[in-house]
Backbone as numpy.savetxt, mean C-alpha at the origin, in Angstrom:
# Nx Ny Nz CAx CAy CAz Cx Cy Cz
-3.03 -12.68 12.33 -3.85 -11.48 12.33 -2.99 -10.22 12.33
-1.88 -10.25 13.07 -0.99 -9.09 13.11 -0.44 -8.82 11.72
-0.06 -9.90 11.03 0.50 -9.77 9.69 -0.51 -9.13 8.73
-1.77 -9.53 8.82 -2.81 -8.96 7.96 -3.02 -7.49 8.31
-2.96 -7.14 9.59 -3.06 -5.74 10.00 -1.98 -4.89 9.36
-0.77 -5.44 9.26 0.33 -4.70 8.62 0.01 -4.43 7.16
-0.57 -5.41 6.47 -0.95 -5.21 5.08 -2.06 -4.18 4.97
-3.04 -4.25 5.86 -4.12 -3.27 5.84 -3.57 -1.86 6.07
-2.54 -1.74 6.91 -1.93 -0.42 7.14 -1.42 0.18 5.84
-1.01 -0.66 4.90 -0.50 -0.16 3.63 -1.60 0.43 2.75
-2.84 -0.02 2.92 -3.90 0.43 2.01 -5.02 1.23 2.67
-5.09 1.23 3.98 -6.23 1.86 4.66 -6.32 3.36 4.39
-5.20 4.04 4.21 -5.22 5.50 4.07 -5.18 5.98 2.62
-5.37 5.08 1.68 -5.47 5.50 0.29 -6.73 6.35 0.17
-6.60 7.51 -0.45 -7.73 8.43 -0.60 -8.58 7.98 -1.79
-9.87 8.02 -1.62 -10.78 7.70 -2.71 -10.62 8.78 -3.79
-10.60 8.40 -5.08 -10.40 9.39 -6.14 -11.50 10.44 -6.24
-12.72 10.12 -5.76 -13.84 11.06 -5.88 -14.24 11.73 -4.58
-13.86 11.14 -3.46 -14.29 11.65 -2.16 -13.07 12.04 -1.32
-13.24 12.97 -0.40 -12.11 13.35 0.47 -11.97 12.39 1.66
-12.31 11.13 1.46 -12.25 10.14 2.52 -11.32 9.00 2.09
-10.87 8.22 3.08 -10.00 7.10 2.79 -10.82 5.86 2.45
-10.16 4.87 1.87 -10.85 3.62 1.53 -11.39 2.92 2.77
-10.66 3.01 3.88 -11.15 2.40 5.11 -12.39 3.12 5.62
-12.40 4.44 5.58 -13.56 5.21 6.05 -14.80 4.90 5.21
-14.61 4.58 3.94 -15.72 4.26 3.05 -16.07 2.77 3.06
-15.39 2.00 3.89 -15.59 0.54 3.98 -15.33 -0.16 2.65
-14.38 0.35 1.90 -13.99 -0.27 0.63 -13.02 -1.41 0.90
-12.17 -1.27 1.92 -11.21 -2.30 2.30 -11.42 -2.67 3.77
-11.00 -3.87 4.13 -11.11 -4.33 5.51 -10.30 -5.58 5.73
-10.09 -5.93 6.98 -9.29 -7.11 7.33 -9.83 -8.39 6.71
-11.14 -8.53 6.68 -11.74 -9.75 6.18 -11.57 -9.92 4.67
-11.07 -8.90 3.99 -10.91 -8.94 2.53 -9.46 -9.14 2.11
-8.59 -9.44 3.07 -7.17 -9.62 2.78 -6.77 -11.05 3.12
-6.08 -11.69 2.19 -5.53 -13.03 2.43 -4.05 -12.97 2.11
-3.24 -13.50 3.03 -1.80 -13.49 2.85 -1.24 -14.87 3.13
-0.38 -15.31 2.23 0.36 -16.54 2.47 1.84 -16.17 2.36
2.43 -15.92 3.51 3.83 -15.48 3.55 4.76 -16.57 3.02
4.44 -17.83 3.30 5.29 -18.93 2.85 5.38 -19.01 1.33
4.26 -18.74 0.65 4.28 -18.79 -0.82 4.37 -17.39 -1.43
4.59 -16.36 -0.60 4.78 -14.99 -1.09 3.61 -14.50 -1.92
2.41 -14.69 -1.41 1.21 -14.36 -2.16 0.27 -13.52 -1.32
-0.28 -12.48 -1.91 -1.20 -11.58 -1.23 -2.40 -11.33 -2.13
-3.60 -11.50 -1.60 -4.83 -11.20 -2.32 -5.60 -10.15 -1.52
-5.93 -9.06 -2.19 -6.74 -8.02 -1.56 -8.00 -7.86 -2.40
-9.14 -8.00 -1.74 -10.41 -7.74 -2.39 -10.94 -6.40 -1.85
-11.74 -5.74 -2.65 -12.32 -4.49 -2.18 -13.76 -4.39 -2.66
-14.54 -3.57 -1.97 -15.95 -3.39 -2.26 -16.15 -1.94 -2.74
-16.50 -1.74 -4.01 -16.75 -0.37 -4.49 -17.87 0.27 -3.68
-17.86 1.59 -3.63 -18.84 2.31 -2.83 -20.27 2.09 -3.32
-20.45 1.95 -4.63 -21.77 1.67 -5.22 -21.59 0.66 -6.36
-22.61 -0.10 -6.71 -22.48 -1.13 -7.76 -22.09 -0.59 -9.14
-22.32 0.67 -9.42 -21.94 1.24 -10.72 -20.78 2.22 -10.59
-19.96 2.08 -9.56 -18.84 2.99 -9.29 -17.92 3.09 -10.51
-17.77 4.28 -11.03 -16.95 4.50 -12.22 -15.45 4.49 -11.89
-15.12 4.56 -10.63 -13.72 4.61 -10.21 -13.20 3.29 -9.67
-13.97 2.22 -9.79 -13.57 0.94 -9.21 -12.24 0.44 -9.76
-12.01 0.55 -11.05 -10.74 0.10 -11.63 -9.60 0.94 -11.09
-9.81 2.25 -11.00 -8.78 3.14 -10.48 -8.47 2.85 -9.01
-9.49 2.55 -8.23 -9.28 2.19 -6.83 -8.45 0.91 -6.74
-8.80 -0.08 -7.53 -8.03 -1.33 -7.56 -6.60 -1.09 -7.98
-6.41 -0.24 -8.97 -5.07 0.09 -9.45 -4.27 0.81 -8.36
-4.89 1.72 -7.64 -4.21 2.43 -6.55 -3.78 1.47 -5.45
-4.65 0.52 -5.11 -4.31 -0.49 -4.10 -3.10 -1.30 -4.57
-3.17 -1.76 -5.81 -2.08 -2.58 -6.36 -0.76 -1.81 -6.40
-0.80 -0.56 -6.85 0.41 0.26 -6.92 0.99 0.48 -5.53
0.13 0.78 -4.57 0.62 1.00 -3.20 1.33 -0.24 -2.67
0.74 -1.40 -2.87 1.36 -2.63 -2.39 2.64 -2.95 -3.16
2.65 -2.71 -4.46 3.86 -2.93 -5.25 5.00 -2.03 -4.79
4.67 -0.82 -4.40 5.69 0.13 -3.94 6.21 -0.19 -2.56
5.37 -0.73 -1.70 5.76 -0.88 -0.30 6.12 -2.30 0.14
5.60 -3.31 -0.53 5.90 -4.67 -0.11 7.19 -5.16 -0.75
7.82 -6.14 -0.12 9.00 -6.74 -0.75 8.65 -7.30 -2.13
9.60 -7.25 -3.04 9.36 -7.68 -4.42 9.02 -9.17 -4.52
9.27 -9.94 -3.48 8.99 -11.38 -3.52 7.49 -11.70 -3.57
6.64 -10.74 -3.20 5.21 -10.99 -3.15 4.54 -10.87 -4.52
3.68 -11.83 -4.82 2.76 -11.71 -5.96 1.49 -11.11 -5.38
1.03 -10.05 -5.99 -0.10 -9.31 -5.45 -1.26 -9.36 -6.44
-2.40 -9.81 -5.96 -3.63 -9.80 -6.76 -4.66 -8.92 -6.05
-5.32 -8.08 -6.84 -6.35 -7.19 -6.31 -7.62 -7.45 -7.12
-8.73 -7.67 -6.42 -9.99 -7.98 -7.08 -11.14 -7.22 -6.44
-12.18 -6.99 -7.23 -13.45 -6.51 -6.70 -14.17 -7.73 -6.12
-14.78 -7.58 -4.97 -15.55 -8.69 -4.38 -16.67 -9.06 -5.36
-16.77 -10.33 -5.73 -17.80 -10.74 -6.69 -19.20 -10.30 -6.25
-19.95 -9.76 -7.21 -21.32 -9.35 -6.97 -21.48 -7.95 -6.39
-20.39 -7.23 -6.17 -20.49 -5.90 -5.57 -20.40 -4.78 -6.61
-20.19 -5.13 -7.87 -20.10 -4.14 -8.93 -20.75 -4.71 -10.19
-21.38 -3.84 -10.96 -22.05 -4.29 -12.18 -21.09 -4.86 -13.21
-19.86 -4.39 -13.23 -18.84 -4.86 -14.19 -17.70 -5.58 -13.48
-18.03 -6.34 -12.49 -17.05 -7.01 -11.64 -16.05 -7.85 -12.46
-16.55 -8.68 -13.35 -15.67 -9.57 -14.13 -14.70 -8.78 -15.01
-15.19 -7.74 -15.66 -14.35 -6.93 -16.54 -13.26 -6.20 -15.74
-13.63 -5.67 -14.59 -12.65 -4.96 -13.74 -11.60 -5.93 -13.23
-12.03 -7.09 -12.75 -11.08 -8.09 -12.26 -10.14 -8.56 -13.36
-10.65 -8.68 -14.57 -9.81 -9.07 -15.71 -8.74 -8.00 -15.98
-9.13 -6.73 -15.91 -8.17 -5.63 -16.11 -7.11 -5.62 -15.02
-7.53 -5.79 -13.77 -6.60 -5.75 -12.65 -5.65 -6.94 -12.62
-6.03 -8.03 -13.27 -5.18 -9.22 -13.31 -4.22 -9.22 -14.50
-4.41 -8.31 -15.44 -3.61 -8.26 -16.66 -2.37 -7.38 -16.46
-1.19 -8.00 -16.40 0.05 -7.26 -16.16 0.31 -6.20 -17.23
0.01 -6.52 -18.47 0.24 -5.57 -19.57 -0.66 -4.34 -19.44
-1.91 -4.55 -19.04 -2.81 -3.40 -18.83 -2.36 -2.54 -17.66
-1.89 -3.18 -16.60 -1.40 -2.45 -15.44 -0.19 -1.61 -15.84
0.74 -2.21 -16.55 1.94 -1.50 -17.01 1.56 -0.33 -17.91
0.66 -0.55 -18.84 0.22 0.52 -19.75 -0.45 1.64 -18.97
-1.27 1.29 -17.99 -1.95 2.31 -17.18 -0.94 3.15 -16.41
0.11 2.52 -15.90 1.10 3.26 -15.12 2.00 4.13 -16.00
2.04 3.83 -17.29 2.80 4.67 -18.22 2.00 5.89 -18.65
0.70 5.88 -18.39 -0.15 7.01 -18.70 0.09 8.10 -17.64
0.60 9.24 -18.05 0.97 10.32 -17.13 -0.23 10.78 -16.30
-1.39 10.94 -16.92 -2.57 11.39 -16.21 -2.96 10.38 -15.12
-3.03 9.10 -15.47 -3.40 8.08 -14.48 -2.38 8.03 -13.35
-1.12 8.16 -13.69 -0.07 8.14 -12.68 -0.25 9.29 -11.69
-0.61 10.47 -12.17 -0.86 11.62 -11.30 -2.08 11.37 -10.41
-3.13 10.81 -10.98 -4.35 10.53 -10.20 -4.04 9.51 -9.10
-3.29 8.48 -9.44 -2.92 7.47 -8.44 -2.08 8.10 -7.34
-1.10 8.91 -7.72 -0.28 9.56 -6.70 -1.10 10.51 -5.83
-2.12 11.14 -6.39 -3.02 11.97 -5.57 -3.74 11.12 -4.53
-4.06 9.90 -4.88 -4.72 8.99 -3.94 -3.75 8.49 -2.87
-2.47 8.36 -3.23 -1.50 7.73 -2.34 -0.64 8.70 -1.54
-0.42 9.91 -2.06 0.57 10.79 -1.47 0.00 12.13 -1.03
0.63 12.72 -0.02 0.34 14.09 0.38 1.13 15.04 -0.51
0.68 16.29 -0.68 1.43 17.22 -1.53 2.76 17.67 -0.91
2.88 17.56 0.42 4.11 17.96 1.10 4.60 16.82 1.98
5.92 16.77 2.17 6.51 15.74 3.03 6.00 15.89 4.46
5.73 14.78 5.10 5.29 14.79 6.49 6.52 14.73 7.39
6.41 15.27 8.57 7.53 15.29 9.52 7.79 13.88 10.04
9.06 13.53 10.08 9.45 12.24 10.63 9.47 12.30 12.15
9.15 11.19 12.81 9.34 11.16 14.27 10.83 11.41 14.57
11.10 12.13 15.65 12.48 12.52 15.99 13.43 11.33 16.05
13.03 10.25 16.76 13.93 9.11 16.91 14.23 8.47 15.56
13.25 8.47 14.66 13.46 7.90 13.33 14.42 8.78 12.54
14.18 10.07 12.56 15.05 10.99 11.83 16.50 10.88 12.31
16.70 10.83 13.63 18.05 10.71 14.18 18.72 9.41 13.74
17.99 8.32 13.82 18.54 7.01 13.44 18.86 6.97 11.95
17.96 7.49 11.13 18.21 7.50 9.69 19.41 8.38 9.34
19.56 9.47 10.04 20.71 10.35 9.81 22.01 9.61 10.18
22.01 8.91 11.32 23.20 8.18 11.76 23.56 7.06 10.79
22.56 6.43 10.21 22.82 5.31 9.29 22.93 5.76 7.84
22.93 7.06 7.62 23.08 7.63 6.26 21.95 7.21 5.32
20.74 7.10 5.86 19.61 6.66 5.04 18.50 7.69 4.96
18.77 8.91 5.38 17.76 9.94 5.38 17.28 10.28 3.97
18.13 10.11 2.98 17.78 10.39 1.58 17.36 9.13 0.82
17.17 8.03 1.51 16.75 6.78 0.88 15.40 7.01 0.18
15.23 6.54 -1.05 13.95 6.73 -1.76 12.74 6.22 -0.99
12.90 5.13 -0.24 11.77 4.62 0.55 11.38 5.61 1.64
12.37 6.24 2.25 12.10 7.23 3.30 11.33 8.41 2.71
11.78 8.89 1.57 11.12 10.02 0.93 9.69 9.65 0.54
9.50 8.44 0.01 8.15 8.01 -0.36 7.24 7.97 0.87
7.74 7.41 1.95 6.92 7.29 3.16 6.59 8.68 3.73
7.50 9.63 3.60 7.22 10.99 4.09 6.04 11.61 3.34
5.88 11.28 2.08 4.77 11.81 1.29 3.55 10.90 1.33
3.73 9.69 1.80 2.68 8.69 1.78 1.56 9.04 2.75
0.38 8.57 2.43 -0.76 8.74 3.32 -0.75 7.67 4.41
0.36 6.98 4.53 0.51 5.95 5.56 0.64 6.60 6.93
0.50 5.79 7.97 0.79 6.27 9.32 2.30 6.41 9.40
2.77 7.61 9.56 4.20 7.91 9.47 4.99 7.20 10.57
4.35 6.82 11.65 5.08 6.19 12.74 4.95 4.67 12.72
4.79 4.10 11.57 4.72 2.65 11.45 6.13 2.09 11.65
6.41 1.60 12.83 7.75 1.19 13.22 8.31 0.08 12.32
7.47 -0.79 11.82 7.96 -1.89 10.99 8.64 -1.36 9.75
8.03 -0.39 9.08 8.63 0.16 7.87 9.96 0.85 8.17
10.00 1.59 9.28 11.25 2.27 9.62 12.31 1.24 9.98
11.93 0.22 10.71 12.88 -0.83 11.07 13.45 -1.48 9.82
12.58 -1.79 8.86 13.05 -2.42 7.63 14.03 -1.54 6.87
13.78 -0.25 6.84 14.69 0.66 6.14 16.01 0.80 6.90
15.91 0.97 8.20 17.11 1.18 9.01 17.99 -0.07 9.02
17.38 -1.22 9.20 18.15 -2.46 9.34 18.22 -3.29 8.06
17.63 -2.82 6.99 17.66 -3.41 5.66 17.00 -4.77 5.53
17.14 -5.65 6.46 16.45 -6.94 6.37 16.25 -7.52 7.77
15.42 -8.53 7.84 15.06 -9.12 9.12 16.26 -9.66 9.89
17.21 -10.27 9.20 18.35 -10.88 9.90 19.16 -9.82 10.64
19.41 -8.69 9.98 20.15 -7.63 10.64 19.35 -7.09 11.82
18.01 -6.96 11.62 17.18 -6.44 12.69 17.17 -7.39 13.88
16.96 -8.68 13.61 16.89 -9.66 14.70 18.21 -9.74 15.44
19.32 -9.64 14.74 20.62 -9.72 15.41 20.91 -8.46 16.20
20.20 -7.39 15.95 20.44 -6.15 16.69 19.57 -6.01 17.94
18.62 -6.93 18.11 17.71 -6.83 19.26 18.45 -7.08 20.56
18.08 -6.33 21.58 18.61 -6.55 22.92 17.40 -6.91 23.78
17.48 -8.07 24.38 16.35 -8.53 25.19 16.55 -8.09 26.63
15.50 -7.54 27.22 15.53 -7.11 28.62 14.56 -7.98 29.39
15.06 -8.59 30.44 14.20 -9.47 31.25 13.95 -8.82 32.59
C-alpha cells in the first residue's frame, strides 16, 4: 500500500486541463485505480474522466503517462487507461494511450507539449526545503535536471523519497548510508 501511495503522489497533483483543480480533487485518479508489480517492473494506472463525453480524456491520460515517464525509473513499463465504461470513446482513447508511436508523435507536437507542461508544472520554481537544499549543494546536485523538474513540478516538494533518490543516486548507496538508532 505504501508503494502505491508513492505512485499516487506522482499523479495526484496533475492539474486538469480545463479546471483549476487537480485530478485527485476531481476524483479522476485514486489508490484503487493503480496496480504495481515491482518485481516485473510494471505499472498500470486507470483513470475516470470527469464526464462520459470528456473531450480532454486523452490529454489527461497523456499527462499521467508523461508524468510517470519523467519521474519513475526507466525500468518500469507504464500503461494508462480509461476505466472501461466511464467514457463514450473508452476503447479509442485506450488504443491511443497504448500506442507508443502516437504518444511519441503527440509529445513532438509543441502545442500539446505546452499544454501537458501546464498540467504538470508551476510557472515558477518552488522553494526547496532548507535541509534538502543544503544536502544537494554539498553533493553538487543542486543543478541536477531532476531537481529543477521537481522544483517546477506540481508534486509535493517535500517528498523525501524523491530527494533521497537524487541525493544518494540509488537504493544501495542510500541503504548503506543509513544509521540505525536504537
